[in-house]
Coordinates of C-alpha atoms in Angstrom, one line a residue:
M12 CA 76.0 124.6 26.6
L13 CA 74.6 122.6 29.5
S14 CA 71.8 120.2 28.6
M15 CA 69.0 119.8 31.2
N16 CA 66.2 117.5 30.1
T17 CA 63.6 118.8 32.6
D18 CA 63.1 121.4 35.3
L19 CA 63.5 118.7 37.9
D20 CA 67.0 117.8 36.5
L21 CA 67.9 121.5 37.0
L22 CA 66.6 121.5 40.5
R23 CA 68.5 118.4 41.4
L24 CA 71.6 120.0 40.0
L25 CA 71.1 123.1 42.1
Q26 CA 70.5 120.9 45.2
L27 CA 73.7 118.9 44.6
S28 CA 75.8 122.1 44.2
S29 CA 74.3 124.1 47.0
A30 CA 76.4 125.4 49.8
T31 CA 73.7 124.1 52.2
L32 CA 74.4 120.5 51.2
P33 CA 75.3 119.0 54.6
V34 CA 78.7 117.6 53.8
G35 CA 80.9 120.0 55.7
G36 CA 82.5 121.8 52.8
F37 CA 82.4 125.1 54.7
S38 CA 84.8 123.8 57.3
F39 CA 87.7 123.2 54.9
S40 CA 89.9 125.8 53.3
Q41 CA 92.1 123.3 51.5
G42 CA 95.4 125.1 52.2
L43 CA 93.9 128.6 51.8
E44 CA 94.1 129.4 55.5
Y45 CA 97.9 128.9 55.7
A46 CA 98.5 130.7 52.4
V47 CA 96.8 133.8 53.9
E48 CA 98.6 133.4 57.2
A49 CA 101.9 133.2 55.4
G50 CA 101.2 136.4 53.5
W51 CA 101.0 134.7 50.1
L52 CA 97.5 136.0 49.5
N53 CA 96.7 139.6 50.6
D54 CA 93.8 140.7 48.4
A55 CA 91.2 139.7 46.0
D56 CA 93.7 139.6 43.0
D57 CA 95.9 137.2 44.9
V58 CA 93.0 134.9 45.7
E59 CA 91.8 135.0 42.1
D60 CA 95.2 133.9 40.9
W61 CA 95.5 131.1 43.5
L62 CA 92.0 129.7 42.8
L63 CA 92.3 130.0 39.1
T64 CA 95.5 128.0 39.1
T65 CA 94.0 125.4 41.4
M66 CA 90.9 125.1 39.3
Q67 CA 92.8 124.7 36.0
Q68 CA 95.6 122.5 37.3
S69 CA 93.9 120.4 39.9
L70 CA 90.1 120.2 39.2
G71 CA 90.8 120.2 35.4
W72 CA 93.4 117.4 35.6
V73 CA 92.2 115.4 38.6
D74 CA 88.7 115.9 40.0
L75 CA 86.7 116.4 36.8
P76 CA 88.4 113.7 34.7
L77 CA 87.8 111.3 37.6
L78 CA 84.2 112.5 38.0
L79 CA 83.5 111.6 34.4
R80 CA 84.9 108.1 34.8
S81 CA 83.2 107.5 38.1
H82 CA 79.9 108.8 36.7
A83 CA 80.2 106.2 33.9
A84 CA 81.1 103.5 36.3
W85 CA 78.1 104.2 38.5
A86 CA 75.8 104.3 35.5
A87 CA 77.1 100.9 34.4
N88 CA 77.0 99.4 38.0
D89 CA 80.7 98.5 37.5
E90 CA 82.0 97.9 41.0
T91 CA 85.6 97.3 39.9
K92 CA 85.8 100.6 38.1
I93 CA 84.0 102.5 40.9
C94 CA 86.6 101.2 43.4
Y95 CA 89.5 101.8 41.1
W96 CA 88.7 105.4 40.3
N97 CA 87.7 106.1 43.9
D98 CA 91.1 104.8 45.1
Y99 CA 92.8 106.8 42.4
A100 CA 91.1 110.0 43.6
V101 CA 92.1 109.5 47.2
A102 CA 95.7 108.7 46.2
C103 CA 95.9 112.0 44.3
R104 CA 95.5 114.0 47.5
E105 CA 99.0 115.2 48.3
T106 CA 98.7 115.7 52.1
A107 CA 97.0 114.0 55.0
E108 CA 94.7 117.0 55.4
L109 CA 93.7 117.1 51.7
K110 CA 92.9 113.4 51.9
A111 CA 90.9 113.8 55.1
T112 CA 88.9 116.6 53.6
D113 CA 88.1 114.6 50.5
V114 CA 87.1 111.5 52.4
A115 CA 85.1 113.3 55.1
M116 CA 83.0 115.1 52.5
G117 CA 82.7 111.9 50.4
N118 CA 81.5 109.8 53.4
A119 CA 79.1 112.5 54.5
L120 CA 77.5 112.7 51.0
I121 CA 77.2 108.9 50.8
R122 CA 75.4 108.9 54.2
L123 CA 73.1 111.7 53.1
L124 CA 72.3 109.9 49.8
K125 CA 71.3 106.8 51.7
T126 CA 68.9 108.7 53.9
L127 CA 67.4 110.2 50.7
D128 CA 66.9 106.7 49.3
V129 CA 69.3 107.3 46.4
A130 CA 69.8 103.8 44.9
G131 CA 73.1 102.4 43.9
I132 CA 75.3 99.4 44.4
E133 CA 77.4 99.3 47.5
P134 CA 81.1 98.7 46.5
A135 CA 83.5 97.5 49.2
L136 CA 84.8 101.0 50.2
T137 CA 85.4 102.5 53.6
E138 CA 86.8 105.7 52.2
H139 CA 84.7 107.5 49.6
S140 CA 86.2 110.3 47.7
Y141 CA 83.9 113.3 47.3
V142 CA 84.3 112.8 43.6
T143 CA 82.9 109.2 43.9
A144 CA 79.9 110.3 46.0
F145 CA 79.2 113.3 43.8
A146 CA 79.2 111.0 40.7
L147 CA 76.8 108.6 42.4
A148 CA 74.3 111.4 43.0
S149 CA 74.7 112.8 39.5
S150 CA 74.2 109.4 37.9
A151 CA 71.3 108.4 40.1
W152 CA 69.6 111.8 39.4
H153 CA 70.3 111.5 35.7
I154 CA 72.3 114.7 35.6
D155 CA 74.5 114.7 32.4
T156 CA 78.3 114.7 32.8
Q157 CA 78.9 118.2 31.6
A158 CA 76.4 119.6 34.0
S159 CA 77.8 117.5 36.8
C160 CA 81.3 118.8 36.2
S161 CA 80.1 122.4 36.1
A162 CA 78.1 121.9 39.4
Y163 CA 81.2 120.2 41.1
S164 CA 83.4 123.1 40.0
W165 CA 80.8 125.7 41.2
S166 CA 80.5 123.9 44.6
W167 CA 84.3 123.9 45.1
L168 CA 84.6 127.5 43.9
E169 CA 81.8 128.8 46.2
N170 CA 83.4 127.1 49.3
Q171 CA 86.8 128.5 48.5
V172 CA 85.6 132.1 48.0
A173 CA 83.6 131.8 51.2
A174 CA 86.7 130.8 53.0
A175 CA 88.7 133.6 51.5
T176 CA 86.0 136.1 52.5
K177 CA 86.6 135.2 56.1
L178 CA 90.4 134.8 55.9
V179 CA 91.8 137.7 53.8
P180 CA 89.2 139.1 54.6
L181 CA 87.1 140.2 51.6
G182 CA 83.9 142.1 51.5
Q183 CA 80.7 140.5 50.2
T184 CA 80.9 142.6 47.0
A185 CA 84.5 141.6 46.3
A186 CA 83.5 137.9 46.9
Q187 CA 80.7 138.1 44.4
R188 CA 83.0 139.8 41.9
L189 CA 85.5 136.9 42.4
L190 CA 82.7 134.4 41.8
L191 CA 81.7 136.1 38.6
L192 CA 85.3 136.3 37.3
L193 CA 86.3 132.8 38.2
S194 CA 83.1 131.1 37.1
E195 CA 83.8 132.4 33.6
H196 CA 86.7 129.9 33.4
V197 CA 84.6 126.9 34.4
P198 CA 83.4 126.0 30.9
A199 CA 86.9 125.9 29.6
V200 CA 88.1 123.8 32.5
V201 CA 85.2 121.4 32.1
A202 CA 86.0 121.1 28.3
Q203 CA 89.7 120.5 29.1
S204 CA 88.9 117.7 31.6
A205 CA 86.9 115.8 29.0
A206 CA 90.1 115.5 26.8
V207 CA 92.3 114.2 29.6
E208 CA 93.5 110.6 28.9
D209 CA 93.6 108.0 31.7
D210 CA 97.3 108.0 32.0
A211 CA 97.5 111.8 32.1
I212 CA 95.2 112.2 35.2
G213 CA 97.2 113.9 37.9
S214 CA 98.6 117.2 39.1
S215 CA 101.3 118.7 41.2
L216 CA 100.8 122.1 42.9
P217 CA 103.7 122.4 45.3
S218 CA 102.5 125.6 47.0
L219 CA 99.1 124.1 47.7
A220 CA 100.6 120.9 49.1
L221 CA 103.0 122.9 51.3
A222 CA 100.3 125.2 52.5
S223 CA 98.1 122.2 53.4
G224 CA 100.9 120.4 55.1
W225 CA 102.0 123.4 57.2
H226 CA 98.4 124.1 58.1
E227 CA 98.4 120.9 60.2
T228 CA 100.7 122.7 62.8
Q229 CA 99.4 126.2 62.3
Y230 CA 99.0 127.8 65.7
C231 CA 95.5 129.4 65.2
R232 CA 93.0 127.9 62.8
L233 CA 89.5 128.6 61.7
F234 CA 89.3 125.6 59.3
Q235 CA 90.1 121.9 59.5
S236 CA 92.3 122.0 56.4

């Protein structure tokens, strides 16, 4: 069960996970566009399988474990660990597009947080993973780690379903049904991520990596990745 100390904590959590957060998440499909173009994903069931696998095997073993560590590093003002886990997150992106997506969203969120006067040390980083930036906001706004992981998962899921709605295409009702079905798995993925040891952080999703790589030369594209 998520623990929110005040109504303001909940509102900050909703703000951080909102699709209106100006970090450009809506412009990235993260390989989904090529998967649809190639005929791998043809309906809502296909999209559900693709996103569930990605959430369990990528978010659960990479993004969320790193979010936990980065959150702790920001809370402790530990520049060495902030930089280490940031570089680890960026290194886990298997293609140039996936790395560019992560860094573009991360840098955009860092810029936004500065304009909102969110305080934090400024480590020597030129490329901020979105995980790092999200952890900074979560720590600064005193959002607990479980809630932060759930919000991160929801933000990713909502953007992916929105992309699938345009690409497959899906109707709005089908998209909402997908969000309901897939969000039911979020608590288990969050719990799994908390048990991942440092040396076990990592994932390999060959189809996702291939889709992302081939998307770079896809003839007609709606999304940047």
